[in-house]
Coordinates of C-alpha atoms in Angstrom, one line a residue:
M509 CA 77.0 198.6 143.3
S510 CA 77.6 195.9 140.7
V511 CA 80.0 193.1 141.6
K512 CA 83.2 193.1 139.6
P513 CA 83.4 190.1 137.3
E514 CA 86.1 187.5 137.9
I515 CA 88.4 188.8 135.1
D516 CA 92.0 189.9 135.2
D517 CA 92.4 193.6 136.1
S518 CA 94.2 194.5 132.9
W519 CA 91.2 193.4 131.0
Y520 CA 88.7 194.8 133.4
K521 CA 90.1 198.3 132.9
V522 CA 89.5 198.3 129.1
L523 CA 86.3 196.2 129.1
K524 CA 84.5 197.9 132.0
P525 CA 82.2 199.8 129.6
E526 CA 81.1 196.5 128.1
F527 CA 80.2 195.1 131.5
E528 CA 78.1 198.2 132.2
A529 CA 76.4 198.3 128.8
P530 CA 72.7 197.4 128.5
Y531 CA 73.4 194.4 126.2
F532 CA 75.6 192.8 128.9
S533 CA 72.8 193.0 131.4
E534 CA 70.5 191.3 128.9
L535 CA 73.2 188.6 128.3
K536 CA 73.5 188.0 132.1
L537 CA 69.7 187.5 132.3
F538 CA 69.8 185.1 129.4
L539 CA 72.6 183.1 131.0
K540 CA 70.8 183.0 134.3
E541 CA 67.7 181.6 132.6
E542 CA 69.7 179.1 130.6
M543 CA 71.6 177.9 133.6
S544 CA 68.3 177.3 135.5
H545 CA 67.1 174.9 132.8
Y546 CA 70.1 173.5 131.1
T547 CA 73.8 172.6 131.6
V548 CA 76.0 175.4 130.3
F549 CA 79.6 175.1 129.3
P550 CA 82.2 176.0 130.4
P551 CA 81.6 176.1 134.2
A552 CA 80.8 179.6 135.3
K553 CA 84.2 180.1 137.0
L554 CA 85.9 179.4 133.7
I555 CA 83.9 181.7 131.4
F556 CA 86.7 184.3 131.4
N557 CA 89.5 181.8 131.6
A558 CA 91.2 183.0 128.4
F559 CA 91.4 186.5 129.8
N560 CA 92.7 185.3 133.2
K561 CA 95.3 183.0 131.7
T562 CA 96.6 185.7 129.3
P563 CA 96.5 189.3 130.6
L564 CA 96.3 192.1 128.1
P565 CA 100.0 193.3 128.4
A566 CA 101.2 189.7 127.9
I567 CA 99.5 189.0 124.5
K568 CA 101.7 188.1 121.6
V569 CA 99.3 185.9 119.5
V570 CA 95.5 185.8 119.2
I571 CA 93.9 182.6 118.0
L572 CA 90.1 182.9 117.5
G573 CA 87.6 180.1 117.9
Q574 CA 83.8 180.4 117.6
D575 CA 81.9 178.3 120.2
P576 CA 83.1 176.5 123.3
Y577 CA 83.0 172.7 122.9
H578 CA 79.5 171.5 123.9
G579 CA 80.4 168.0 125.0
D580 CA 80.6 167.1 128.7
G581 CA 83.9 168.1 130.4
Q582 CA 85.4 169.5 127.2
A583 CA 85.2 173.3 127.5
H584 CA 87.4 175.1 130.0
G585 CA 87.3 178.6 128.6
L586 CA 90.2 178.4 126.1
A587 CA 89.5 178.1 122.4
F588 CA 90.4 174.7 120.8
S589 CA 91.7 173.5 124.2
V590 CA 90.3 170.7 126.5
P591 CA 91.4 169.8 130.0
D592 CA 94.0 167.1 130.7
G593 CA 92.5 163.6 130.4
V594 CA 89.9 164.6 127.8
K595 CA 90.5 163.3 124.2
P596 CA 91.7 166.1 121.9
P597 CA 88.9 166.9 119.4
P598 CA 89.4 166.5 115.6
S599 CA 90.2 170.3 115.0
L600 CA 92.8 170.2 117.7
M601 CA 94.4 167.1 116.2
N602 CA 94.7 169.0 112.9
I603 CA 96.4 171.9 114.8
Y604 CA 98.8 169.4 116.3
K605 CA 99.4 167.9 112.8
E606 CA 100.3 171.3 111.4
L607 CA 102.5 172.1 114.4
A608 CA 104.4 168.9 113.8
S609 CA 104.8 169.6 110.1
D610 CA 105.7 173.2 110.6
L611 CA 108.0 173.1 113.6
G612 CA 108.7 169.4 114.1
I613 CA 106.9 169.5 117.5
K614 CA 105.7 166.0 118.4
P615 CA 101.9 166.0 119.1
P616 CA 101.2 165.9 122.8
E617 CA 98.7 163.4 124.3
S618 CA 96.9 166.1 126.2
G619 CA 94.6 168.6 124.5
N620 CA 95.3 171.2 127.2
L621 CA 96.7 174.5 125.7
E622 CA 97.3 176.3 128.9
K623 CA 101.0 176.4 128.2
W624 CA 100.3 178.5 125.1
A625 CA 98.1 180.8 127.1
A626 CA 101.1 181.3 129.5
E627 CA 103.3 182.1 126.5
G628 CA 101.0 185.0 125.6
V629 CA 98.6 183.2 123.2
L630 CA 95.1 184.5 123.8
L631 CA 92.8 181.5 122.9
L632 CA 89.5 183.4 122.5
N633 CA 86.2 182.0 121.4
T634 CA 83.9 184.7 120.0
S635 CA 81.0 183.3 122.1
L636 CA 82.0 182.4 125.6
T637 CA 79.3 180.0 126.6
V638 CA 77.2 177.2 125.0
R639 CA 74.3 175.0 126.0
S640 CA 75.3 171.3 126.5
G641 CA 74.9 169.4 123.3
T642 CA 73.7 172.3 121.2
A643 CA 76.3 174.1 119.0
A644 CA 75.9 177.9 118.5
S645 CA 73.1 178.0 121.1
H646 CA 74.5 181.1 122.7
A647 CA 75.4 182.9 119.4
G648 CA 73.8 186.3 118.9
K649 CA 73.0 186.8 122.6
G650 CA 75.7 189.5 123.2
W651 CA 79.0 187.6 123.6
E652 CA 80.1 188.7 120.1
K653 CA 79.8 192.4 121.0
F654 CA 81.9 191.7 124.1
T655 CA 84.6 189.7 122.3
D656 CA 84.7 192.2 119.5
A657 CA 85.5 194.8 122.1
A658 CA 88.3 192.5 123.4
I659 CA 89.8 192.1 119.9
K660 CA 89.7 195.9 119.4
A661 CA 91.4 196.4 122.8
V662 CA 94.3 194.1 121.8
S663 CA 94.6 195.9 118.5
E664 CA 94.6 199.3 120.2
Y665 CA 96.6 198.7 123.3
R666 CA 99.2 196.3 122.0
A667 CA 101.6 196.4 119.0
G668 CA 103.3 193.6 117.0
V669 CA 100.6 190.9 117.8
V670 CA 100.0 188.0 115.4
F671 CA 96.3 187.3 114.8
M672 CA 95.7 183.8 113.5
L673 CA 92.3 183.8 111.8
W674 CA 91.2 180.3 110.9
G675 CA 87.9 180.0 109.0
N676 CA 85.4 182.5 107.7
H677 CA 84.0 183.4 111.1
A678 CA 87.4 184.3 112.4
I679 CA 88.4 186.1 109.2
S680 CA 85.3 188.3 109.5
K681 CA 87.0 189.9 112.6
E682 CA 89.9 191.3 110.6
R683 CA 87.9 194.6 110.4
L684 CA 88.6 195.1 114.1
I685 CA 92.4 194.9 113.7
D686 CA 94.8 197.7 112.8
T687 CA 96.8 195.8 110.2
S688 CA 99.4 198.6 110.1
K689 CA 100.8 197.5 113.5
H690 CA 99.9 193.8 113.7
L691 CA 100.3 190.7 111.5
V692 CA 97.2 189.0 110.4
L693 CA 97.5 185.4 109.2
K694 CA 94.4 183.8 107.5
T695 CA 93.5 180.4 106.4
V696 CA 90.6 177.9 106.5
H697 CA 89.4 176.3 109.7
P698 CA 91.3 173.3 111.1
S699 CA 88.1 171.3 111.1
P700 CA 88.3 167.9 109.3
L701 CA 85.8 169.4 106.8
S702 CA 88.2 172.0 105.6
A703 CA 91.8 171.5 107.0
S704 CA 93.1 169.9 103.8
R705 CA 92.0 173.0 101.8
G706 CA 94.8 175.2 103.3
F707 CA 95.1 174.8 107.0
L708 CA 97.5 171.9 106.8
G709 CA 100.6 173.5 105.3
C710 CA 99.8 177.1 106.3
R711 CA 102.9 177.3 108.6
H712 CA 101.3 179.9 110.8
F713 CA 103.4 178.9 113.8
S714 CA 106.8 179.5 112.1
K715 CA 105.5 182.6 110.3
A716 CA 104.5 184.1 113.7
N717 CA 108.0 183.4 115.2
Q718 CA 109.7 184.8 112.1
Y719 CA 107.7 188.0 112.5
F720 CA 108.7 188.3 116.2
Q721 CA 112.3 187.7 115.4
R722 CA 112.3 190.3 112.6
N723 CA 110.8 192.8 115.1
G724 CA 113.3 192.0 117.9
L725 CA 110.7 190.2 120.0
L726 CA 111.0 186.8 121.7
P727 CA 109.4 184.0 119.7
V728 CA 106.6 181.9 121.2
N729 CA 107.6 178.5 122.6
W730 CA 104.9 176.3 120.9
Q731 CA 106.1 173.2 122.7
L732 CA 103.3 171.5 124.7
N733 CA 105.1 168.4 125.9
S734 CA 106.7 168.7 129.4

């Protein structure tokens, strides 16, 4: 009998077919091989951190990233987030800049977004692992099939979720979302290479909360400072 992965039960119920699919067995073999030769981020116990921090019934917002950070100590299983004590990377600094402009929230010193995860914000990378120092090294190995299934599950089992799709890679996932029952917000990636072309000034945080209020739902508390 296979061992149940360390993932929240609400997610396991809907993603069980993925864990049992042939592609996932191949992905596990690939990861085992990678881990025997290289350092892989995030640490194994944090690979499903986004799912464990934000159970399926709690989801209000989905923010999609692409790859985990590949620098030492940066990745902890939440898209765009870094642990306390790690300098916030440039894309996250632009997210903070937009948050300040949009909602007047002072940028925190920490880059840890766990408070958002607890508010129902699923911070999902489409690839859940990466080799140290090598961007996109685990792309095309099976993670995308798995995370596509997760995005579809949110679309199917939840209603009134706001999907924030930043950059072409995230925008390509709109096909997985039922736009008749969810709000999709799209703009360029918050990376310094593109943020000034539409991310800064997109007002996605206030637009999300306006949507929740129109639909009689509690807004997200985007405040990260204690």
